[in-house]
C-alpha cells in the first residue's frame, strides 16, 4: 500500500504540472489579452497603451510569462489579478472560496444523501409506481434548463410566497454595523461543519460496536450532544444571528441544486444496488433469515456504495469551482462567477489561480477515492 | 492492466509541446496591398511584420471627395426637417420640473451588478477604472468645478467663482482659481488649495496614465498646480489651455493631502532624480505600492462618505453632515442662466442674468440616512427585488433591457424613464486599402446602408439611426445640418444615388451590367461586380462585427450591410467574431477592410481629435482605419486651444462637417437608456438627463434623490 501511495503521489505531481502547463497555454492562446481594456479609453496614446501592457507583463513572449508564472507559483505566489489590480490572486480566492464551499458542499451532501436514500429504496421496491415517478421526475429535473428552473424557484418561493430572499447571500440591512465580516462567519460555519462531521463519523463508528438495542439511543444522544455543542458555540460567539441569516439565504439555492442533481446519485445507487442484490451473499443472508431491512441497509446498500462514494468525493472536489449559472442567478459571489469573469476579461493570473485549486482538489480527490476504496471494500488491496 | 507510465509521460509532453508551439505562433500583422490609380500612382503600402506602422499613413493615398451628384431627390438629408427624434438634453431645453422641499430619512436602496474592486480612489480611477467603482465613489469627492444638473454647464463646486481665462507668463500660461473657504473634510480638517496641488503633483510624479487620471491631469499640458494661499490655486500649463482642456482639469477629483501624503511619500520614495526608462520602471513600482494601500479612515468632502463595505454583498455611503452644498437651491432658467442659492442666502449666478421662467429647480440633499448599494448578479433578480420593494433603483450602464421591460411595466409603484445616450455604434473603413481609400466608395456604402429600415422595421425601434458625430442627445455640441447620406431615401433612390456617386469617380460594373432596383420584385437585381476606375474588380472585402451573443444589434446591421453590398456588386463578407478576437485585429494588426464597433463619448467633442487625428493612425492608435487629412488635423488640434464655447463650437461643427462628408465612419445607430425606479419610495427632481439618471457626473450623485412624497 505504501509503495502504491508513493507511486500515485509521484503521478499526481507530474499530472499537476502538466495540468498547470496545459491551462496556462490554453488560456493564453485566447485571442487578445487583458490589454484590450485600454482601447476603451480613447484619451490614451498608443505609447501609453503599450506602457500599461508592459506594466502587466503583457509585452513579454508567452514562454517568458510561462516561466515567470511557474517560478512564482513554486514560491507560493499566484500573482496579481489584473481585474482587481494590484490585489493578489490568493487574496481574491480566499475571499470568494468560502462562500462557494459552503453552498456547493452543502448542496452536494444534501443531494447525495437524498439521492442515495432514494436510489436504495427504488432498487429495493423495483417496478412500482414510485420508481417510475421518481425516475421520470428525477431525470426531468436532472436535465432541466438550470437558469430557467432557478429563476422559477426564486419567482415562486422568494417573490410570490416570500419564504426566501431574492438572490444575495446575506441581507445587507442585517449586516450594517455587524461586529465581523461575512467571510469570518462563513469560515466559522465551515469549521463547525467540519468538526461536527468528524465527531459524527467518530460517533457512528463507535456506536457500531454497541449491541443493536443500544445503537439507536446512543446515536440520537450523540447527535444531540454534537448539535448542542454547535449551538452553544454559536450563541457564545454572538454571531449566531448572522449565521442564521446566511443559512436562510442558503436554503433556496441548496434546494434548487439538490433537486437538479440528486437524480444522478439516485440512479447510480439504484443501478449499483440492483447489481448487488443479485449477489450470492444477499441470497445467503436471506437464507439465514436476516430481516429485509438489515439485508437492504447493511448488506446490499453498503456494498452498493462504492461507485456512489467515488462520485461523491469527486463532486466535493469540484465544489470549489462553484457553478457560474447558480451563482449568477442567486447572486452568490463565489468562485464560479470569479472564474467566468476572469476568463472573459482574460485575467490570466486569476483564471490560473482558480484552476490551481480545482486541479489540486481534483487530484487529491482521486487519491482519496483510491484509499476509500480499500477502506470500504476489504477485498481491494493495492500492491 | 498495468499503466504504461512512459507512454503517458510521452503523450503529455507532446501535448504540452504542441500547445507551446500553437501559443507561440507568430501573428500576421498586415497583408501587403498595392493599389494603382489612373493618373497618379498611389501605393498603399502595408508593412511586413514588425514594420513601423507610422510609415504607412497614406495622406496622399486617400482619394478626395467629389461633390455629390445632382439627383431628382435630396441627396444629403439637409433639407429634411430633422433626423428621427431621440430624447435630447440641451441647455434650457427641458420642461420645467420643480422638486419638492427636502424631506428626509430612510435608506436609498440601489441595486448594482458588480462589486467595487477597490476603495483606493487612485486605483479606482487607474487600473481598476470600472463604472461600479465610479457609481459609489464619485459622490465622495469634490472637484473645482462640476457639471450642472440637466443643463450640463460647468459651474463651481470647490471653486469660489467662474474660471478666469489663462494668462501668459513668459513661456507658460497660468490660471488662478479661488476656492471656497467653507469646505471641510469629513475628519474636520480644512479643505485647501494644497489638497488640489497635492493631488495634481501625485498624478504627475507617479505618471498615472490609466483610467481617468490622464485626462484630468494631462502631463503633456499641465506643469503644476500650486497653492498661492490656502484658498487660491494657480494652475500652470506649458501651452495655452483651451476651454476643453480647462474643463478636464476643472472636473479633476481632489484628494485629502493630510491623509494621503505619508502613503504617497512612502510609495514615491525612489522616484527622485530618476529619468527616462529608469523613471518609468520606478513609477510602475511606486504605482503598485500606492494602489495597494487599503484606505482606512480616509476623509471625504463630497455629499456622501464611504460607510461599510461587505465584499460581494453591499456597500453603503453615509451622508456627510457638513457637505457644503446641502440645502442649496439650484435653478436653471429659460435663457440658460444658472443660479444657486445657499442656505445662508449666498447667491451665485452664471451664464447670464436669469431671464424667463425657471426650467428646473433642484434642492440638494443628502436626504437619506444612508445609500445602500446591494449587489445582484442578474438583471432578473434585481428586477424582482425592485418589484418586491427591496430596492428603489437599479444602476446599470446599459440600462434596462427592453426584453425585461414588460416585467415592470404596469406596476403602479414603479416608473420608467428613457433618455438619450452619449455614444454611437459605427462602421469604420480601412482607408489604407482600395477601394475604401475612395471617398466616393465610402459615401456610396453609406448611402446603401438603410439605417431607418434596420432600426425601425427589423429592430422594431429598439435603436435609432445616427448621422452626426456628436449625438443629438448632446444638445450643446450637436450639429444638425451635416450631410446625412441616404437619409429619407427609398431603396431605389439609394441604389441610383450610390451608382451615380461611383460613376462620377470612374467606377463601373463588370460587363457594363449595373444593379437595378426591380420595382415589381421590390428588390435589387444584381449586376456585375463593381470595377475600380482602372477596371480591376473590387476585391473581396471583410466586415468584422461583434456576434449576436455580444451585440445582436450590431450583428444584425452587419448581416444587412453584407447583403446590400453584395447585391450592389461589392463582394463583402460579414465576419461575426468575438470582441476579444476583433480588438487586436482592428487596433494592433489593423488587418481589416471594414469593422463595426461602438464608442461611449465624453461631453466635449475633443474625442473627434482622438478618433480621427492622423497621429492616432498608428499601431494601437484609435484611428485604426488610417483616416488622414491635414486640414482636419489642424482643426482638430485647434479644439484644444479654443478659448470660448462659441469658438470651440465653430471648430467642432467644422470637424463634424468634414467627417460627415469624408465618411471615415458610417455612423449607424445607438440606443436610448431605459431605467426603472420605485416611485413609491423615491423622487428624482427631474428625469430627463443625458445618459440617464445614473450618470455619475450628476453633481452630488445620489444627493439629488429625495424621499418620495406620500401619495
Coordinates of C-alpha atoms in Angstrom, one line a residue, chain A residues 11 14-15 18 21-22 25-26 31-32 34 36 39-44 46 48-53 55 62 83-86 95 99 151 154-155 159 166 168-170 172-173 175-178 180-182 327-329 331-333 337 344 346, chain B residues 5 8 12 16 19-20 23 113-114 117 127-128 209-211 214-215 248 280 284 288 291-292 308 310-314 316 372 374 376-378 380-381 384-385 387-388 390 580-581 583-584 587-588 599 606 610-611 616 618-622 640:
Chain A
X11 CA 2.0 10.5 -10.8
X14 CA 3.6 15.1 -12.7
X15 CA 0.0 15.3 -13.8
X18 CA 1.2 19.1 -16.9
X21 CA 1.1 24.0 -18.2
X22 CA -1.8 23.0 -20.3
X25 CA -1.1 27.8 -22.7
X26 CA -4.8 27.2 -23.4
X31 CA -7.1 35.9 -29.0
X32 CA -6.3 39.3 -27.4
X34 CA -6.3 41.9 -20.8
X36 CA -7.9 45.1 -24.7
X39 CA -8.7 50.5 -26.1
X40 CA -11.9 51.7 -24.5
X41 CA -10.2 54.9 -23.3
X42 CA -9.6 57.0 -26.4
X43 CA -7.6 59.5 -24.5
X44 CA -4.7 57.1 -24.1
X46 CA -0.6 54.3 -28.4
X48 CA 0.7 54.8 -23.1
X49 CA -1.3 51.7 -24.0
X50 CA 2.0 49.9 -24.7
X51 CA 3.3 51.1 -21.3
X52 CA 0.2 49.9 -19.5
X53 CA 0.5 46.5 -21.1
X55 CA 3.4 47.1 -16.6
X62 CA 4.4 33.6 -24.0
X83 CA -9.0 42.9 -12.9
X84 CA -8.6 43.5 -9.2
X85 CA -5.2 45.2 -9.6
X86 CA -3.0 45.1 -7.5
X95 CA -12.4 35.9 -0.1
X99 CA -18.9 31.1 0.1
X151 CA -35.5 31.6 -11.7
X154 CA -36.9 32.3 -7.0
X155 CA -40.1 33.6 -8.5
X159 CA -41.1 36.6 -4.9
X166 CA -34.5 37.2 -3.7
X168 CA -27.9 37.6 -2.5
X169 CA -26.1 35.6 0.2
X170 CA -26.8 38.0 3.1
X172 CA -27.5 43.9 3.9
X173 CA -29.6 45.7 6.4
X175 CA -25.2 43.3 8.5
X176 CA -24.9 47.0 8.7
X177 CA -22.8 47.6 11.8
X178 CA -22.1 43.9 12.2
X180 CA -17.5 41.0 12.0
X181 CA -17.1 40.3 8.3
X182 CA -19.2 37.9 6.3
X327 CA -24.0 31.8 -8.6
X328 CA -25.3 34.2 -11.1
X329 CA -29.0 33.5 -10.7
X331 CA -26.4 36.5 -6.8
X332 CA -23.9 34.3 -4.9
X333 CA -20.5 35.9 -5.5
X337 CA -18.5 33.8 -11.3
X344 CA -13.9 36.8 -20.2
X346 CA -8.5 37.4 -19.9
Chain B
X5 CA 3.8 5.3 -17.5
X8 CA 1.5 8.6 -20.6
X12 CA 1.7 14.5 -22.1
X16 CA 2.4 20.5 -23.9
X19 CA 0.3 23.9 -27.0
X20 CA 3.5 25.9 -26.7
X23 CA 0.7 29.7 -28.5
X113 CA -24.4 44.2 -10.7
X114 CA -20.7 44.2 -9.8
X117 CA -12.8 46.3 -6.9
X127 CA -6.2 50.2 -13.3
X128 CA -9.5 49.5 -11.5
X209 CA -1.9 57.4 -17.1
X210 CA -4.6 54.8 -16.8
X211 CA -8.3 55.4 -16.2
X214 CA -4.5 61.1 -17.8
X215 CA -7.4 63.2 -19.0
X248 CA -10.7 68.4 -18.0
X280 CA 9.2 54.7 -15.9
X284 CA 5.4 51.4 -12.1
X288 CA 1.7 49.4 -7.3
X291 CA -2.7 51.3 -5.5
X292 CA -2.2 48.5 -2.9
X308 CA -19.5 50.0 5.3
X310 CA -19.0 43.9 2.7
X311 CA -17.2 42.4 -0.4
X312 CA -19.6 40.7 -2.7
X313 CA -22.7 41.8 -0.8
X314 CA -23.1 45.5 -0.3
X316 CA -23.0 51.9 2.0
X372 CA -27.2 51.1 0.3
X374 CA -26.7 45.9 -2.9
X376 CA -27.2 41.4 -7.7
X377 CA -25.6 39.2 -10.3
X378 CA -28.5 39.2 -12.7
X380 CA -33.8 39.2 -13.4
X381 CA -33.1 39.1 -9.7
X384 CA -37.8 41.1 -8.9
X385 CA -36.2 42.9 -6.0
X387 CA -40.9 45.0 -7.8
X388 CA -40.7 43.5 -4.4
X390 CA -36.3 45.5 -1.8
X580 CA -11.6 40.0 -27.7
X581 CA -10.7 38.4 -31.0
X583 CA -9.7 44.1 -30.9
X584 CA -6.1 43.1 -31.7
X587 CA -6.2 48.2 -33.4
X588 CA -2.9 46.3 -33.4
X599 CA -17.8 54.3 -28.6
X606 CA -12.4 66.6 -28.2
X610 CA -8.8 61.3 -30.5
X611 CA -10.6 59.2 -33.1
X616 CA -3.6 58.2 -33.9
X618 CA -0.6 54.0 -35.9
X619 CA -0.4 50.6 -34.2
X620 CA -2.6 50.6 -31.2
X621 CA -4.0 54.0 -32.1
X622 CA -7.7 54.9 -32.1
X640 CA -7.7 72.1 -27.6

